[in-house]
PDB file of C-alpha atoms in Angstrom:
ATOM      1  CA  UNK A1338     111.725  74.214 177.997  1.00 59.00           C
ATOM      2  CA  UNK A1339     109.175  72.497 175.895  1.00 77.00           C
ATOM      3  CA  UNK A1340     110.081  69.708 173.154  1.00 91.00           C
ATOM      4  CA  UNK A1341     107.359  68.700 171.082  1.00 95.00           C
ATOM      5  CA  UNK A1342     107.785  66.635 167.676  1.00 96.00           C
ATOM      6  CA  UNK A1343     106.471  65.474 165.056  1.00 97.00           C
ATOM      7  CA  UNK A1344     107.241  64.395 161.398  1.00 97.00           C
ATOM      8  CA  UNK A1345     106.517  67.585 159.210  1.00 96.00           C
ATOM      9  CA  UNK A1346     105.350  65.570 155.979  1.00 97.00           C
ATOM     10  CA  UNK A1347     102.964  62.697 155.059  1.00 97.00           C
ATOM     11  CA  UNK A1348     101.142  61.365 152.186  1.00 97.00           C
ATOM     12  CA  UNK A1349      98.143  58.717 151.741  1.00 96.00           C
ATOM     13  CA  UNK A1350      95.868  58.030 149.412  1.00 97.00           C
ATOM     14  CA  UNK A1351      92.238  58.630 149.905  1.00 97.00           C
ATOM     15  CA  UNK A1352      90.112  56.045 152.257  1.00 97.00           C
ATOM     16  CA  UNK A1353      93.021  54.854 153.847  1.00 97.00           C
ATOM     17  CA  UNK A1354      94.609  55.386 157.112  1.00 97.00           C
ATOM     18  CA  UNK A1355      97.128  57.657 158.127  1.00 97.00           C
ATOM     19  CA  UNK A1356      98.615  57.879 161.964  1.00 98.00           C
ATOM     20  CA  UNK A1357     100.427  61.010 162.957  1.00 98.00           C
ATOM     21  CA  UNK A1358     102.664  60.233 166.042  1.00 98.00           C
ATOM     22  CA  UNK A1359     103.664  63.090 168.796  1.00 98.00           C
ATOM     23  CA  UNK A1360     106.388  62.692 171.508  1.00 97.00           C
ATOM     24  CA  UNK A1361     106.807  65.695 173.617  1.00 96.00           C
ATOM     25  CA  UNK A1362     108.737  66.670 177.074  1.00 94.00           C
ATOM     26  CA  UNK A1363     107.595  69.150 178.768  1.00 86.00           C
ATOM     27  CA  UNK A1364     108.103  70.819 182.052  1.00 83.00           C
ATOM     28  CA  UNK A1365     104.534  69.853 183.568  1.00 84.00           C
ATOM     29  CA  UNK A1366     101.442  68.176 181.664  1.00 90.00           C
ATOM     30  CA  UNK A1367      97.989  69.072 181.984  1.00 88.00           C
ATOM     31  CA  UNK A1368      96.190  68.092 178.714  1.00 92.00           C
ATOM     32  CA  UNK A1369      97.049  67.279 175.351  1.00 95.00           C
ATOM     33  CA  UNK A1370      95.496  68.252 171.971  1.00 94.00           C
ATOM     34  CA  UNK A1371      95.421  68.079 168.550  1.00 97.00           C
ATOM     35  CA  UNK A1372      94.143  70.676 166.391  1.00 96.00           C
ATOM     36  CA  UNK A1373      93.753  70.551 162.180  1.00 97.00           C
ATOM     37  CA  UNK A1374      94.980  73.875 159.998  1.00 96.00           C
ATOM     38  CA  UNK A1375      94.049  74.141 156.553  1.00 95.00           C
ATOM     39  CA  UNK A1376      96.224  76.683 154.940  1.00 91.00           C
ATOM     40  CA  UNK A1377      95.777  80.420 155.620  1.00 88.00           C
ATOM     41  CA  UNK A1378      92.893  79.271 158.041  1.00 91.00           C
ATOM     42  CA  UNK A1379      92.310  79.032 162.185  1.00 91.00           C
ATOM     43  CA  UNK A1380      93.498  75.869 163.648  1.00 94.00           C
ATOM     44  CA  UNK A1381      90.534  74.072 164.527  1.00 94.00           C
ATOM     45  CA  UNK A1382      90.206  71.930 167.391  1.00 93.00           C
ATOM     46  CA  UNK A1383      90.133  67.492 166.962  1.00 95.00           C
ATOM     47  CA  UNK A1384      90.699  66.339 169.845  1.00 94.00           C
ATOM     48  CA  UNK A1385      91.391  66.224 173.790  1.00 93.00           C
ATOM     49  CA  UNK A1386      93.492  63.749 175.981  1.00 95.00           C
ATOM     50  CA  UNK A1387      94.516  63.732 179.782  1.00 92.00           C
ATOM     51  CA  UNK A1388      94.400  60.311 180.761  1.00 94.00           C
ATOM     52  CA  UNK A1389      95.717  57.567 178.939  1.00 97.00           C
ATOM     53  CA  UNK A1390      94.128  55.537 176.036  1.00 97.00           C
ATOM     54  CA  UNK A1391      92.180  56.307 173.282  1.00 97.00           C
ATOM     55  CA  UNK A1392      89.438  58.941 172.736  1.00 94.00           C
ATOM     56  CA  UNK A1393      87.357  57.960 169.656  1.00 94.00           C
ATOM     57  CA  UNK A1394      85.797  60.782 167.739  1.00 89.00           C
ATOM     58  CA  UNK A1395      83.856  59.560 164.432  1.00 94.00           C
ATOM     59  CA  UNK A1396      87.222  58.994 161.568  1.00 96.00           C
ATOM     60  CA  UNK A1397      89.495  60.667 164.261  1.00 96.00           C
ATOM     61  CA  UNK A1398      90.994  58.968 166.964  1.00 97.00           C
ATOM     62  CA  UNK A1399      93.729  60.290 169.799  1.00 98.00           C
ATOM     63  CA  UNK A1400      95.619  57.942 171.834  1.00 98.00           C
ATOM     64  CA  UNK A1401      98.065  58.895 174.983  1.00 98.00           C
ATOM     65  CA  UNK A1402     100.716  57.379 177.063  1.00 98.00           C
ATOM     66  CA  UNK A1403     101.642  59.828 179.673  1.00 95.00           C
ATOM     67  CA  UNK A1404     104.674  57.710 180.887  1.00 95.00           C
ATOM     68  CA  UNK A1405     106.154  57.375 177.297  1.00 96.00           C
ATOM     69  CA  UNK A1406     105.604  61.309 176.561  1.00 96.00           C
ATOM     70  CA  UNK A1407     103.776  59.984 173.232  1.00 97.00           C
ATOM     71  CA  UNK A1408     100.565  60.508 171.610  1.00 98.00           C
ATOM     72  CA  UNK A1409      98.907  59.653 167.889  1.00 98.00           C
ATOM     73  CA  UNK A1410      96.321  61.287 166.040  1.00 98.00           C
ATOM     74  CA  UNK A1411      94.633  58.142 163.919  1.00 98.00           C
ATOM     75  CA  UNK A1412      92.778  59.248 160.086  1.00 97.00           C
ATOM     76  CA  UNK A1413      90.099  56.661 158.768  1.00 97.00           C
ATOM     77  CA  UNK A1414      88.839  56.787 155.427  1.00 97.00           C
ATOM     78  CA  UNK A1415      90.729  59.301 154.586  1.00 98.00           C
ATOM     79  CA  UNK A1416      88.990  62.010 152.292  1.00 97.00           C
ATOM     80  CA  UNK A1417      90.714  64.983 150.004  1.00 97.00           C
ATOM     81  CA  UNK A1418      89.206  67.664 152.638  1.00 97.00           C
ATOM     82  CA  UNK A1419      91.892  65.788 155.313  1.00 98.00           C
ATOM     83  CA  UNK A1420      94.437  67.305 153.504  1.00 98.00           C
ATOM     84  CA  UNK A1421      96.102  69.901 156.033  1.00 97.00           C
ATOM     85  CA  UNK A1422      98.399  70.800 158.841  1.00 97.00           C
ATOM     86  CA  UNK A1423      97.592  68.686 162.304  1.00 98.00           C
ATOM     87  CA  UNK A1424      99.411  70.379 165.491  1.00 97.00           C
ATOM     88  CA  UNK A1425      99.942  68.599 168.359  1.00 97.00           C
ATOM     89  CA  UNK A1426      99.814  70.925 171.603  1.00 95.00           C
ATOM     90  CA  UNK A1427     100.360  70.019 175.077  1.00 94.00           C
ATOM     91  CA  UNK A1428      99.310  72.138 177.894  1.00 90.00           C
ATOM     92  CA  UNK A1429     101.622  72.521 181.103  1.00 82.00           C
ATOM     93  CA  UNK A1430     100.745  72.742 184.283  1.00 70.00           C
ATOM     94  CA  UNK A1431      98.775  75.816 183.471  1.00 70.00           C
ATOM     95  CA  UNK A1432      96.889  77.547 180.988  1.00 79.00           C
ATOM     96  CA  UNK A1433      99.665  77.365 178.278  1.00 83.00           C
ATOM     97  CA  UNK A1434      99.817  75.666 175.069  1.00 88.00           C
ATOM     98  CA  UNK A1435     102.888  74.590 173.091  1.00 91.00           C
ATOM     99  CA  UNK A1436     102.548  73.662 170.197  1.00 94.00           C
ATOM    100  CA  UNK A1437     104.856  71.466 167.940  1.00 95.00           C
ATOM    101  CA  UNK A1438     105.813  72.382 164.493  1.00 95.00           C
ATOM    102  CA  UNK A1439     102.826  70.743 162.768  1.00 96.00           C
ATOM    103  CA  UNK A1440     102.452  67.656 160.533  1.00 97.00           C
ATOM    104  CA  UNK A1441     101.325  68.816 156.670  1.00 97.00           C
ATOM    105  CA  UNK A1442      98.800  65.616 155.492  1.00 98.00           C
ATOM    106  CA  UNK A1443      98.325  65.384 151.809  1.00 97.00           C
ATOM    107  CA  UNK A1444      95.688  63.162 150.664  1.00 97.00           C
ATOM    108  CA  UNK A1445      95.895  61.820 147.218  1.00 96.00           C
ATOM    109  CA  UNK A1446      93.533  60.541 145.029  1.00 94.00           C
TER     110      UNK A1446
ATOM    111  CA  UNK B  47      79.681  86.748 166.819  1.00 53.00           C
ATOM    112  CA  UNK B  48      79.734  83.222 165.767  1.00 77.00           C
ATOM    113  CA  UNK B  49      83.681  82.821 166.534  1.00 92.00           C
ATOM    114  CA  UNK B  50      86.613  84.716 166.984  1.00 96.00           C
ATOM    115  CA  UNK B  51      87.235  87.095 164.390  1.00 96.00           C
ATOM    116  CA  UNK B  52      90.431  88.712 163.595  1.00 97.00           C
ATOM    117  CA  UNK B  53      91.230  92.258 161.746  1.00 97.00           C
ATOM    118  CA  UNK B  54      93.136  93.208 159.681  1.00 97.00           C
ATOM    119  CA  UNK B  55      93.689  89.792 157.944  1.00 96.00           C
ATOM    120  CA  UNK B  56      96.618  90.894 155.703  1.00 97.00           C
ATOM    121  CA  UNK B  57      98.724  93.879 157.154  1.00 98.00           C
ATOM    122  CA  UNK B  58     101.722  95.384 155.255  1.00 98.00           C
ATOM    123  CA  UNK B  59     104.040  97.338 156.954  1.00 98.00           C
ATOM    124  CA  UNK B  60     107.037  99.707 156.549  1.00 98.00           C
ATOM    125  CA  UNK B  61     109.887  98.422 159.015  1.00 98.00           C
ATOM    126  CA  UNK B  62     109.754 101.162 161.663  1.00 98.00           C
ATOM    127  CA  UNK B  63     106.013 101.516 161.971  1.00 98.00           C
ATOM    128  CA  UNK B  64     103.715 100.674 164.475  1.00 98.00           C
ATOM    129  CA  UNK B  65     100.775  98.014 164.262  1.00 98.00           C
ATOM    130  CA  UNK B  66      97.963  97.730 165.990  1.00 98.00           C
ATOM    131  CA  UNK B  67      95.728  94.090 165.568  1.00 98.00           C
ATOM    132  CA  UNK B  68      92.528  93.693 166.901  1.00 98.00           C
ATOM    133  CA  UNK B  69      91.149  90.900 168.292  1.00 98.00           C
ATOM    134  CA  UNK B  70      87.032  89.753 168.975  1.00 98.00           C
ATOM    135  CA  UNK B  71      86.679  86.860 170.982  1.00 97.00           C
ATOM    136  CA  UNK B  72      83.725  84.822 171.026  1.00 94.00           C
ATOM    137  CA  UNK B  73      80.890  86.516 173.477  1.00 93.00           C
ATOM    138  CA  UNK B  74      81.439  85.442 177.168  1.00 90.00           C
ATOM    139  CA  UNK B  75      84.967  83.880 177.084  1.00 92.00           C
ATOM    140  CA  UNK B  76      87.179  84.484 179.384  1.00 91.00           C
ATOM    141  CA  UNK B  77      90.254  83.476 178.680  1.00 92.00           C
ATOM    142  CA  UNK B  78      92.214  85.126 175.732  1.00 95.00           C
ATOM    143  CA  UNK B  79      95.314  83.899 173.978  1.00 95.00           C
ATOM    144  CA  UNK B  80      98.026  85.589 171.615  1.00 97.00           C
ATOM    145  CA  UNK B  81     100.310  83.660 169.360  1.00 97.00           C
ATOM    146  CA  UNK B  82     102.760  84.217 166.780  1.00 97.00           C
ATOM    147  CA  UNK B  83     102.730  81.559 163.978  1.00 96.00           C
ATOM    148  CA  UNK B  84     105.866  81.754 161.676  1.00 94.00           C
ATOM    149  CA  UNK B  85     105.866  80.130 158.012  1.00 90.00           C
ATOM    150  CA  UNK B  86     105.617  76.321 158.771  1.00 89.00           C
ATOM    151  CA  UNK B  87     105.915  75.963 162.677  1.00 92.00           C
ATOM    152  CA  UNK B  88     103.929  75.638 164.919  1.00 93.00           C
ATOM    153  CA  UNK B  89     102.066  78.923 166.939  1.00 94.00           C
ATOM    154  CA  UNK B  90     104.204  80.276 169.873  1.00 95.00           C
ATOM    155  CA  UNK B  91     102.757  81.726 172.898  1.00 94.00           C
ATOM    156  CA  UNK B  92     103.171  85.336 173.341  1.00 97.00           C
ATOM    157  CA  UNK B  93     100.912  86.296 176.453  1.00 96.00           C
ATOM    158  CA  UNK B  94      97.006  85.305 178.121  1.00 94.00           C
ATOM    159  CA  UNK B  95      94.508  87.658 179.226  1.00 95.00           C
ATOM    160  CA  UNK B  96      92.143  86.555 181.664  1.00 93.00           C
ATOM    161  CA  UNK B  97      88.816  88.615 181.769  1.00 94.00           C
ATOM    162  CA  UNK B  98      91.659  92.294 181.677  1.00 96.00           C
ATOM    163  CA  UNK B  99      93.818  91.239 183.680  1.00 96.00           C
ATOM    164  CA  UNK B 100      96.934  90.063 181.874  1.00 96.00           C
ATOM    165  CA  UNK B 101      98.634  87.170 183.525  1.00 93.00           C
ATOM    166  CA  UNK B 102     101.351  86.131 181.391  1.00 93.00           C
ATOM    167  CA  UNK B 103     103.280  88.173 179.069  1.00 95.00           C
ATOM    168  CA  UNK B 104     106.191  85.731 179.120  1.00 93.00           C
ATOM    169  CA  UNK B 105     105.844  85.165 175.555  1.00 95.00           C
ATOM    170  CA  UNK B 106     106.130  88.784 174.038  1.00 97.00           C
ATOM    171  CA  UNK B 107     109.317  88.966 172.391  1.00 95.00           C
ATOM    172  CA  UNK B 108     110.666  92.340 173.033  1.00 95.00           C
ATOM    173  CA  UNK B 109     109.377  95.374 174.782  1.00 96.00           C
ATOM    174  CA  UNK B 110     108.095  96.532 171.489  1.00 98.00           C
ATOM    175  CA  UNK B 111     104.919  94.029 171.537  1.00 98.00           C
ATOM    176  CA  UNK B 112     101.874  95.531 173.751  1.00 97.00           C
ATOM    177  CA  UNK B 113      98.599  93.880 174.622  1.00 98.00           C
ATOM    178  CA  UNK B 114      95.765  95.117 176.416  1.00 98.00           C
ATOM    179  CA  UNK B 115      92.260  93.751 177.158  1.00 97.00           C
ATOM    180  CA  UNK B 116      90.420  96.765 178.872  1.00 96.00           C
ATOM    181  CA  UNK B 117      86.788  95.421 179.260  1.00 94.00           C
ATOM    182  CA  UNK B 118      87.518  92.067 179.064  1.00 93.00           C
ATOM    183  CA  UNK B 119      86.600  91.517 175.637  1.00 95.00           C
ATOM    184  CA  UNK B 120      88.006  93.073 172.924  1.00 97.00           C
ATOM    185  CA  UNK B 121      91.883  92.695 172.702  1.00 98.00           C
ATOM    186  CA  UNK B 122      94.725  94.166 170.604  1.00 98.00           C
ATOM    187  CA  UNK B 123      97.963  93.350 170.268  1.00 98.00           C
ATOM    188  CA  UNK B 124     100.408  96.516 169.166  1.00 98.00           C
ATOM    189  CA  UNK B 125     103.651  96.160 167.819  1.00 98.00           C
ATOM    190  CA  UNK B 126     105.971  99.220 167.941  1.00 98.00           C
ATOM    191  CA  UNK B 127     108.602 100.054 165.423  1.00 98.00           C
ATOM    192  CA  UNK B 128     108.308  96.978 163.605  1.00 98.00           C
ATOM    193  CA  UNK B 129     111.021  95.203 162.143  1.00 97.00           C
ATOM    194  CA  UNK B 130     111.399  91.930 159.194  1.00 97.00           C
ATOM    195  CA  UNK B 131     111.751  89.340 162.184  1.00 96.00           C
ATOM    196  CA  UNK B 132     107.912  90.437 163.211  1.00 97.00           C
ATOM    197  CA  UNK B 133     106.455  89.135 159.468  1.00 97.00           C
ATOM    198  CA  UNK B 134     104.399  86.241 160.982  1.00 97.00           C
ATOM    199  CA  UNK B 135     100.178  85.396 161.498  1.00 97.00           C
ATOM    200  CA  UNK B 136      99.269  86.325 164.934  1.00 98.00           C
ATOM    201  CA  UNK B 137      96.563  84.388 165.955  1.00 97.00           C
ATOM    202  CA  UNK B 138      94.157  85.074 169.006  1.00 97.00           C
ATOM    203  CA  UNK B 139      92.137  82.455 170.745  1.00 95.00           C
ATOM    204  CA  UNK B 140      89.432  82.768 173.545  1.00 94.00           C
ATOM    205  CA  UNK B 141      88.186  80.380 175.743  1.00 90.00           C
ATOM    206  CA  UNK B 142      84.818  79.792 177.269  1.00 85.00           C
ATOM    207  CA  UNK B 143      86.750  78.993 181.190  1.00 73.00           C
ATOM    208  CA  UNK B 144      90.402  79.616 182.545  1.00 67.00           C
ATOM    209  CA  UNK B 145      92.942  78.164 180.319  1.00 55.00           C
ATOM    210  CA  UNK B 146      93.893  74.977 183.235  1.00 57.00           C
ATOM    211  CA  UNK B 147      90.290  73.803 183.206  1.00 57.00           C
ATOM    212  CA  UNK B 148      90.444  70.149 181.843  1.00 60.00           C
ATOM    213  CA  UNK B 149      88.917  70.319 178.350  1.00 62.00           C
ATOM    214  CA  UNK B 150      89.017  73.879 177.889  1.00 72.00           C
ATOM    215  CA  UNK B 151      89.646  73.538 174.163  1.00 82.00           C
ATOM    216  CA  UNK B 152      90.609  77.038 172.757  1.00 88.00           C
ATOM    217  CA  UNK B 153      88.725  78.170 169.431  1.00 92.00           C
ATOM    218  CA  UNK B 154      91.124  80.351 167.104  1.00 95.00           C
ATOM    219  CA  UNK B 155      90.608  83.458 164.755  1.00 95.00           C
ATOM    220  CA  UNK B 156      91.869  83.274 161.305  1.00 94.00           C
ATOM    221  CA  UNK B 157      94.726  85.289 162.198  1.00 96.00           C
ATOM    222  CA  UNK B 158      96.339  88.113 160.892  1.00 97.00           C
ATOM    223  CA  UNK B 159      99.151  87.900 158.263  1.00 97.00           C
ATOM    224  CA  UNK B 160     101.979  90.825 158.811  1.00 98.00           C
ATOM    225  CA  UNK B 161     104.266  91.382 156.512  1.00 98.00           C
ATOM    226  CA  UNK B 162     107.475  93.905 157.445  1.00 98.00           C
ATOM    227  CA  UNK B 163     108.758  95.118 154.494  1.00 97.00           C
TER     228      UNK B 163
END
């Protein structure tokens, strides 16, 4: 079976930084990702890790350890449109993803 | 179409009926996802078309959830005799490659919101 988690609530205020952690065990790993939700919408896609370290993307960074099952999804200068669901998903060995329960980010002012 | 549109996006159903939701990926993808996203979790896999062919139903929960992809485009998922448990969003996704091809990131409809009453 698949075991992803997450913590299902944080809070920061805006411009700082928030880091949402992932640990996950999995029968076969081919790919990790992070997608953002707002409510009601599509999940839209952040961010894409195979190989360890850390993939920079503009305020949004994703680090990986493969041998410690454990990623983070890092938030700079956080702003009030951050405020949403982030799923962590890790693909298996094939096509599938699984998806943990999703971490709800609420930005304050 | 610019992405991956979903219809209906709010269904209401009597528990017994059947449902039929309609996915459009986005033009040229082949791979195409279902999943079942209950209040606060996470999406669940039900089943993955690639191009018609339907490779992995694993997901579906019961022999009352259908999915076809006929042409290779345009999916729909059908849910017979539906019951409460169904009330969910079923999201589709699509996929430019096959689903294991390193950065394949999928891109996701809105969804459609079903409510079994």
């Amino acid at each position: 079976g698949q075991n992803i988690d997450q913590p299902t609530e944080m809070t920061a205020t805006e411009g700082a930084i928030v880091q949402i952690n992932c640990t996950y065990q999995t029968s076969g790993f081919n790919g990790l990702f992070w997608y953002q939700q707002h409510a009601g919408e599509a999940p839209t896609f952040l961010s894409y890790n195979v190989l360890d370290g850390l993939e920079e993307k503009g305020r949004f960074s994703s680090f990986l350890s493969r041998s410690k099952g454990y990623s983070y999804l890092l938030l700079k200068e956080l702003q009030m449109k951050d405020s949403a669901s982030y799923l962590c998903a890790v693909r298996n060995n094939d096509y599938k993803l699984s998806f943990g329960a999703g971490t709800t980010v609420t930005v304050r002012a | 179409g610019a992405g991956v549109s979903q219809s209906p996006r709010y269904k209401v159903a009597k528990r017994g009926q059947d449902v039929a939701l309609r996915c459009d990926p986005i033009s040229g993808h082949v791979s195409l996802f279902w999943y079942q996203q209950a209040l606060g979790q996470g999406p669940e896999f039900l089943t993955y078309f690639q191009n018609e062919a339907q490779l992995d139903k694993s997901g579906l929960p019961s022999d009352r959830f259908f999915a076809e992809r006929p042409e290779g485009s345009v999916s729909t998922l059908k849910i017979q005799r539906t019951q409460q448990e169904d009330s969910a969003v079923y999201l589709c996704a699509s996929s430019l490659a096959r689903g294991d091809k390193g950065r394949t990131e999928a891109f996701f409809g809105q969804g459609t919101r079903l409510t079994v009453v």
